[in-house]
CSV table of C-alpha atoms and ligand atoms in Angstrom, one decimal:
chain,number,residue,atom,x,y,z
A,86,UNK,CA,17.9,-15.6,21.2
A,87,UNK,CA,15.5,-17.8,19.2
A,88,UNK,CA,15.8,-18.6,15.5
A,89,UNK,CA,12.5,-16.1,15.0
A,90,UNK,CA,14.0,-13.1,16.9
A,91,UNK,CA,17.6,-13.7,15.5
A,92,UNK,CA,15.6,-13.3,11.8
A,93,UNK,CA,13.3,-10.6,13.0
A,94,UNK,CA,16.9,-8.4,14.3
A,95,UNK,CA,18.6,-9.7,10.8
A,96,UNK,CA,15.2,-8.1,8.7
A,97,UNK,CA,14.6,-5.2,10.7
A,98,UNK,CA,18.7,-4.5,10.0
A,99,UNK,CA,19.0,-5.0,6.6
A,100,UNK,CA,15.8,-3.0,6.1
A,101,UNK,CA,17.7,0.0,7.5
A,102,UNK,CA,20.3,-0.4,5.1
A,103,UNK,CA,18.8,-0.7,1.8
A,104,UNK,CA,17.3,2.3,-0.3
A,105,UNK,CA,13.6,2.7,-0.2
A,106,UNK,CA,12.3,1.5,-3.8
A,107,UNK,CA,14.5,2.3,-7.0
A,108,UNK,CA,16.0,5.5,-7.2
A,109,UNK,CA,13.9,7.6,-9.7
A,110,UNK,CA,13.9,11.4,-10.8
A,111,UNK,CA,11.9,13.0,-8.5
A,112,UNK,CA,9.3,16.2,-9.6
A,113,UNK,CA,8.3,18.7,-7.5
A,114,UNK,CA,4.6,18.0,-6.7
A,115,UNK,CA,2.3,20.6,-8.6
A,116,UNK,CA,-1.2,18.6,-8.4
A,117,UNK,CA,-2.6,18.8,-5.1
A,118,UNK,CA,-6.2,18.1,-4.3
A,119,UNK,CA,-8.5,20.6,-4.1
A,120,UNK,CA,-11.0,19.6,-1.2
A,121,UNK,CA,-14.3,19.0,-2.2
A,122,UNK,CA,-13.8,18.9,-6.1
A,123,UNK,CA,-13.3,15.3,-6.7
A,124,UNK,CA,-14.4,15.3,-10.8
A,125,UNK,CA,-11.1,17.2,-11.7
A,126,UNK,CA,-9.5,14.2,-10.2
A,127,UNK,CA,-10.2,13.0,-13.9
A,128,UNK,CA,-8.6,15.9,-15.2
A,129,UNK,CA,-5.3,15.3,-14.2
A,130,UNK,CA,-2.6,14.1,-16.7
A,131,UNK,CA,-1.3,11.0,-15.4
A,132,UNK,CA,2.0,10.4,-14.0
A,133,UNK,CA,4.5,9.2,-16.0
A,134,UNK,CA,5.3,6.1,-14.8
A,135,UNK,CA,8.0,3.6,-16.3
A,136,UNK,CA,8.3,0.6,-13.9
A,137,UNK,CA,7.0,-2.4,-15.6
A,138,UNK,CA,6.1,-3.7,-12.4
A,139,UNK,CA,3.6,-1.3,-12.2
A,140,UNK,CA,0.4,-1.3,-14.1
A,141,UNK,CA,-0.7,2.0,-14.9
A,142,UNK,CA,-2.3,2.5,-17.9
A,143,UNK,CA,-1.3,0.4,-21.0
A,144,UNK,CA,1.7,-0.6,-18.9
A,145,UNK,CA,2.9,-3.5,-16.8
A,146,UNK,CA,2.9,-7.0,-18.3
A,147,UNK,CA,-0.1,-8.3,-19.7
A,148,UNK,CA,-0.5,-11.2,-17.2
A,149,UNK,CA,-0.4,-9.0,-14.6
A,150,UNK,CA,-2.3,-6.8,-15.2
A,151,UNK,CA,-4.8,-9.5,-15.3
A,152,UNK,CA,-3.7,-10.8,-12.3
A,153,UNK,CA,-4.4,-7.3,-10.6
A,154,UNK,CA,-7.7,-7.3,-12.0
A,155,UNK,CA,-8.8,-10.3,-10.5
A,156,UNK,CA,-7.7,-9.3,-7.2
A,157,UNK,CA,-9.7,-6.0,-7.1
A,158,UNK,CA,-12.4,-8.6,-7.8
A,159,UNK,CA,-12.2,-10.7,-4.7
A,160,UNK,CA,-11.6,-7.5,-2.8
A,161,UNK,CA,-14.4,-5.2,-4.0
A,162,UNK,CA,-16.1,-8.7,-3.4
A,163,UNK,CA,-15.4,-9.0,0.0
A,164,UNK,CA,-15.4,-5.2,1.4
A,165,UNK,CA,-19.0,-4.3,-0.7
A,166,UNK,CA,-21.3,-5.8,1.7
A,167,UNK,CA,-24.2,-4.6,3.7
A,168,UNK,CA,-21.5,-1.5,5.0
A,169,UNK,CA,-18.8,-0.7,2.9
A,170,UNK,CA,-15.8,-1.7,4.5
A,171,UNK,CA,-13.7,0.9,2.9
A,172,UNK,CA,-9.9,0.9,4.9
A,173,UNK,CA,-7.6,-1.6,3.8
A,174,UNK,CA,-4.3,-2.3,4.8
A,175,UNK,CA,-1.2,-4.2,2.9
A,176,UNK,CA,1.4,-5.7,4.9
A,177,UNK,CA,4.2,-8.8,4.5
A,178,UNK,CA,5.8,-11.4,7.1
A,179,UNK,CA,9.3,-9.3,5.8
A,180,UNK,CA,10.6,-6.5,3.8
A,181,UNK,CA,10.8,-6.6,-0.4
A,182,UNK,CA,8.0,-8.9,-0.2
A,183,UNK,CA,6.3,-6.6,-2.2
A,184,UNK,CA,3.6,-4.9,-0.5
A,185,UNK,CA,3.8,-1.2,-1.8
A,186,UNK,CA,4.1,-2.7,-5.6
A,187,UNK,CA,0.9,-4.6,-4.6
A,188,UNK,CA,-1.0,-1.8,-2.6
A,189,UNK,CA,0.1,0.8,-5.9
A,190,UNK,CA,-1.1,-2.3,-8.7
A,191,UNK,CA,-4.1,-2.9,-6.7
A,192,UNK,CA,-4.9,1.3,-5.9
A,193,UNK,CA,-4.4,1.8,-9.9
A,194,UNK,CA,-6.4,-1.2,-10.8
A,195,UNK,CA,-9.3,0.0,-8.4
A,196,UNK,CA,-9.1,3.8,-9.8
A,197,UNK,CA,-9.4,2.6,-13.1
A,198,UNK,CA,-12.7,0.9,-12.6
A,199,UNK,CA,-14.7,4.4,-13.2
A,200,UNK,CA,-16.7,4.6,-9.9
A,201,UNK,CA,-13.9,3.9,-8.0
A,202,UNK,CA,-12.3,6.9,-6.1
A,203,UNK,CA,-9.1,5.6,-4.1
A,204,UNK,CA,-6.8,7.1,-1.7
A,205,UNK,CA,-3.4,5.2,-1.2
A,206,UNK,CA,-1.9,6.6,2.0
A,207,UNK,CA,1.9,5.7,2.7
A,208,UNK,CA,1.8,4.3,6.0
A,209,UNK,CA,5.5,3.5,5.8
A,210,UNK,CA,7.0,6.1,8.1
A,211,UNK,CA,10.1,4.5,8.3
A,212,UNK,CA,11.2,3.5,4.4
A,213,UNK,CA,8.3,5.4,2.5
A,214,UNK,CA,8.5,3.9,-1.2
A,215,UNK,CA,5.0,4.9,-3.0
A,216,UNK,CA,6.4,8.4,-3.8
A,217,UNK,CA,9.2,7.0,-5.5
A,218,UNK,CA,7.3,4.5,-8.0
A,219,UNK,CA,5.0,7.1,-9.2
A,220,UNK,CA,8.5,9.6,-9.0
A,221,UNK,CA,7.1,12.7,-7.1
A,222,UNK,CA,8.8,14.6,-4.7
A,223,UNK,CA,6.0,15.4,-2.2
A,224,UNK,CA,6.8,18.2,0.7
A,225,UNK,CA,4.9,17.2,2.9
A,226,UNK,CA,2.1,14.4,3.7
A,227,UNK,CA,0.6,11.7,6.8
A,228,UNK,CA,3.6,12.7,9.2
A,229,UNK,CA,2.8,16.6,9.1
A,230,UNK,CA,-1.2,15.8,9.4
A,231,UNK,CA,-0.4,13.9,11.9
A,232,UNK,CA,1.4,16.5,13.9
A,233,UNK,CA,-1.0,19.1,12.7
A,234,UNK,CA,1.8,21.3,10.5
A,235,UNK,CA,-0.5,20.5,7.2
A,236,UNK,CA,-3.9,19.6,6.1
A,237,UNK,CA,-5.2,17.2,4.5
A,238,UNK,CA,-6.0,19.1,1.5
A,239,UNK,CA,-1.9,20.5,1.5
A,240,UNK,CA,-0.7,16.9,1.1
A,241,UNK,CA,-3.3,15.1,-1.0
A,242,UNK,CA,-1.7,14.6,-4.5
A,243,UNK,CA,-3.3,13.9,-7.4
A,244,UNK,CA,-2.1,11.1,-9.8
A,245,UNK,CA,-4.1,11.5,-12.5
A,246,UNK,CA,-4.1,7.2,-13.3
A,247,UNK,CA,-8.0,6.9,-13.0
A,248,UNK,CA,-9.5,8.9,-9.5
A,249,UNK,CA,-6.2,7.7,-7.4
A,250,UNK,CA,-5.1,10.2,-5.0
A,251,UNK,CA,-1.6,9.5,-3.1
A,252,UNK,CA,-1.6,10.5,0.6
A,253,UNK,CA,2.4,10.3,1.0
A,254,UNK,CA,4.3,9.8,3.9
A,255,UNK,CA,6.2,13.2,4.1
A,256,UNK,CA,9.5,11.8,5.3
A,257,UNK,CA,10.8,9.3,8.0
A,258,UNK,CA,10.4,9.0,11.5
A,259,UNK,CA,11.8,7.1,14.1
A,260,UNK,CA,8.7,6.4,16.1
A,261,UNK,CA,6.3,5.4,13.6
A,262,UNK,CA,4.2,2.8,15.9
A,263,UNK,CA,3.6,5.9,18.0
A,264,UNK,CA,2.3,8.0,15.4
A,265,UNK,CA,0.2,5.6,13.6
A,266,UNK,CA,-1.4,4.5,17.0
A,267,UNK,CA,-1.9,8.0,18.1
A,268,UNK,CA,-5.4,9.5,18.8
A,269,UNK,CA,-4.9,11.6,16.0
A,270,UNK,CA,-4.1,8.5,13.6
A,271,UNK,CA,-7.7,6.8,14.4
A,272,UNK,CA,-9.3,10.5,13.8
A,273,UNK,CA,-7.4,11.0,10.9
A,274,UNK,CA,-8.6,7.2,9.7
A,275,UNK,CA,-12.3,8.1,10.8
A,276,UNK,CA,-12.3,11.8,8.7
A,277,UNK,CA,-11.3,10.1,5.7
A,278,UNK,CA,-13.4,7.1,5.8
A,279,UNK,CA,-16.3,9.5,6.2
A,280,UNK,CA,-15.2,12.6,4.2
A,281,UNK,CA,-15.0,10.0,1.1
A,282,UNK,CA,-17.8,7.3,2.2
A,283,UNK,CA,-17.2,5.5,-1.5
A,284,UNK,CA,-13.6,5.5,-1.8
A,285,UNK,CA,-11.3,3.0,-1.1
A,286,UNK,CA,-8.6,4.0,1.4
A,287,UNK,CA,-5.3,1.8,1.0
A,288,UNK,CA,-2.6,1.9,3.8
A,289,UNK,CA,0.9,0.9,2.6
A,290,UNK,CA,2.8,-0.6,5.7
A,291,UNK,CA,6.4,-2.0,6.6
A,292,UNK,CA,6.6,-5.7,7.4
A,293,UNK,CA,4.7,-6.7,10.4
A,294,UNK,CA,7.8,-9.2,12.3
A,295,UNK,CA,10.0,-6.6,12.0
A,296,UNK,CA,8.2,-3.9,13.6
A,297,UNK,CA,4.9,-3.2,15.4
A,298,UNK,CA,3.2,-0.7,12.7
A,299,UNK,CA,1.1,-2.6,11.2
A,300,UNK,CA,-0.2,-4.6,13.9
A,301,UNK,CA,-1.2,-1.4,15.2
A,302,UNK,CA,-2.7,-0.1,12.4
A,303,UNK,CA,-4.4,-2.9,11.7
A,304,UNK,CA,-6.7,-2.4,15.2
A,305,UNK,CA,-8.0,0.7,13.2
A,306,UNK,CA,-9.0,-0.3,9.3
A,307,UNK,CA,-11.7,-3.0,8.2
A,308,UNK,CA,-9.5,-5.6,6.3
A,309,UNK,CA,-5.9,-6.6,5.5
A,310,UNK,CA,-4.2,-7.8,2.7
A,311,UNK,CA,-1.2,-10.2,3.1
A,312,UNK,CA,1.6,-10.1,0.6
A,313,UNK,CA,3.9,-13.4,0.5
A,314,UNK,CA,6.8,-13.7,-2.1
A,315,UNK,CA,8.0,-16.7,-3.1
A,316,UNK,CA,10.9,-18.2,-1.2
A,317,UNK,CA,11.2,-15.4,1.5
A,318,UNK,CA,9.6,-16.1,4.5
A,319,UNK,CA,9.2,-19.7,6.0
A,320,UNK,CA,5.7,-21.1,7.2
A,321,UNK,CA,6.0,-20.5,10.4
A,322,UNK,CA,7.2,-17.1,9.7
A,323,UNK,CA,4.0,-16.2,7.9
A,324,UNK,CA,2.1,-17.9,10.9
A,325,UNK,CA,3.5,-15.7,13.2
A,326,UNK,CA,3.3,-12.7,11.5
A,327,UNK,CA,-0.6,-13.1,11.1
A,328,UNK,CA,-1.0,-14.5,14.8
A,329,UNK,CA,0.4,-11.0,15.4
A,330,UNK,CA,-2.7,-9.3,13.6
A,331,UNK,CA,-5.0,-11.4,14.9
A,332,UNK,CA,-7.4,-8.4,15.5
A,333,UNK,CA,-7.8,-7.6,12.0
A,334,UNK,CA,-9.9,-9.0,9.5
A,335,UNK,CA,-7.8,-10.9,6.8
A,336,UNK,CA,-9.0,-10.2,3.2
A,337,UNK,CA,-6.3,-12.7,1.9
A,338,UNK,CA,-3.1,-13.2,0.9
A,339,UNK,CA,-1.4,-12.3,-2.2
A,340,UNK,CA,1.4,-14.5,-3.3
A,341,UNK,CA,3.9,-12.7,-5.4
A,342,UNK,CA,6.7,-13.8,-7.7
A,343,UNK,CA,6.4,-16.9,-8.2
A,344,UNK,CA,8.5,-18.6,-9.8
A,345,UNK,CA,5.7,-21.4,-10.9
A,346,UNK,CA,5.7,-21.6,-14.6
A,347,UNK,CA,3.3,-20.3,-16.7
A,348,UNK,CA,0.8,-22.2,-17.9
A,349,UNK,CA,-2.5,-21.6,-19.5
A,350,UNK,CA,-5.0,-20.1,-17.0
A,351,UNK,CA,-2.1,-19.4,-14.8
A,352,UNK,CA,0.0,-16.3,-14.5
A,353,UNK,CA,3.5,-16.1,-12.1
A,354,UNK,CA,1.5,-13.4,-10.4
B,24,ATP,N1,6.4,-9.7,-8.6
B,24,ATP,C1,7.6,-9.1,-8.7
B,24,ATP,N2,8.5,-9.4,-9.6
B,24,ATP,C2,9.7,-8.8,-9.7
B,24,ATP,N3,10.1,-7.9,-8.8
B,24,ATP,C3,9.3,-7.6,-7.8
B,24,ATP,C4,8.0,-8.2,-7.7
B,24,ATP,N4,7.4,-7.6,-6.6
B,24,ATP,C5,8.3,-6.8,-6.0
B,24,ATP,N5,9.4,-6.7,-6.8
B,24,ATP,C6,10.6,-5.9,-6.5
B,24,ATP,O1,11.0,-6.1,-5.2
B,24,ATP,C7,11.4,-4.9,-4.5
B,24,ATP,C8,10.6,-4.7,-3.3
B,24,ATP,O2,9.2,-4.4,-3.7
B,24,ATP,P1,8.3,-3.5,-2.8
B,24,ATP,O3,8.9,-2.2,-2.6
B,24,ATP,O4,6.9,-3.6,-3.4
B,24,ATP,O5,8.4,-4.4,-1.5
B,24,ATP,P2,8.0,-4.0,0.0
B,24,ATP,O6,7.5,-5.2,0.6
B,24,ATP,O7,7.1,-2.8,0.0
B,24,ATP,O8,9.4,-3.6,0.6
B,24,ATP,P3,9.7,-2.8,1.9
B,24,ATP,O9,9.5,-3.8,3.0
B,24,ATP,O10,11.1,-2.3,1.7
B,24,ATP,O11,8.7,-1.7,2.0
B,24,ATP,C9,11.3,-3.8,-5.6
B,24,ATP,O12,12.5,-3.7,-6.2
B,24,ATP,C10,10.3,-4.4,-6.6
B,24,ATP,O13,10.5,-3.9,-7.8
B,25,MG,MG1,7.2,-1.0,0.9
């Protein structure tokens, strides 16, 4: 077994046998979507959110916050073009690189900007995290859209942090490359990028060496980003991993916790 694979086994394992995100208190979720009615988005109290690592409203570091800023910059830079390439996806080399920290900062940061409407789905079918930072309890969400026991509208929940909207994953499954490259999973991609033609549509994946997911995901959205944390995954790791989504169009990669010092101009974001 090569040095890759016997890292890939060793990530995919350990993966398993953490918990998904912190453990939080979990509410019940009460703030569903109502199809159609998109203004009452604004509404909705926000979520109560205390995780400094995430930015919601007059939380989350300073720097950071700044840092998130400039990154929904380059990326409503880069997707606002002649079409509107509105499906992105977030994905790592490895796990607790900290892609769903980045797709949440990034989805919050976006939703805040007024005319932004965003949808954050949790494409993590096997260690769903997003439900747990914003501390909701969802019953069901993609999984049971997927095999047609909900609707869209039954699992859309409203945050209330600007116009975001939280697709969750519903649970776990063991076969999430199958689902997410399912007929239904591209129809599913294509109803929402044209139910909601100026919204922002944010997949949150698990770590592409691991597992096949986002790879095949990726086939179906316009752009990924790529998270990288500091001192995790080697160079040729990373190389790998995006020779393995070489169908997709990279938006960039997002270095994260960086141990670099501070300096003027220059956040450890
Ligand atoms: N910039 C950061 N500074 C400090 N801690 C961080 C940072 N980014 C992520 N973390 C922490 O690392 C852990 C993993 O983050 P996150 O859940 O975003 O990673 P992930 O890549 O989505 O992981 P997984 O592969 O399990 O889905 C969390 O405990 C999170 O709080
Ligand atoms: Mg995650």
């Amino acid at each position: 077994m090569s040095r890759i694979e016997r890292a890939i086994e060793e990530a995919a394992r350990a993966r398993q046998q953490q918990p998904a995100a912190e453990p939080a208190t979990l509410v019940p979720v009460t703030r569903l979507v109502r199809a159609g009615n998109p203004e009452a988005l604004l509404a909705t109290p926000p979520l109560e959110i205390h995780n400094p690592l995430i930015v919601a409203a007059g939380e989350g570091d300073l720097a950071a916050r700044e840092e998130y800023k400039k990154l929904r910059s380059l990326v409503v830079r880069q997707t606002r073009g002649e079409s509107f390439a509105n499906t992105l996806l977030v994905t790592s080399t490895f796990g607790e690189e900290g892609k769903s920290i980045t797709a949440l900062n990034l989805a919050i940061t976006l939703a805040q900007e007024y005319d932004h409407t965003v949808l954050l789905v949790d494409a993590d079918l096997r260690r769903p995290a997003l439900h747990r930072y914003l501390g909701v309890q969802p019953e069901v969400g993609l999984i049971q859209c997927l095999d047609g026991s909900a609707t869209l509208p039954q699992a859309l929940i409203k945050t209330g942090l600007g116009k975001l909207v939280l697709l969750p994953a519903g649970g776990s499954v063991s076969n999430p490359a199958e689902l997410l490259g399912s007929k239904r999973m591209l129809e599913l991609i294509d109803e929402l990028k044209h139910r909601y033609p100026d919204r922002y549509i944010i997949f949150d994946t698990p770590p592409t060496l691991p597992f096949a997911d986002a790879q095949v995901l990726a086939a179906g959205v316009d752009g990924v980003l790529f998270v990288v944390r500091e001192g995790v995954a080697t160079l040729g790791d990373i190389k790998e991993s995006l020779s393995s989504l070489q169908r997709a169009r990279l938006l960039g990669v997002v270095y994260n916790d960086t141990l670099f010092p501070r300096k003027k101009g220059i956040y450890y974001y």
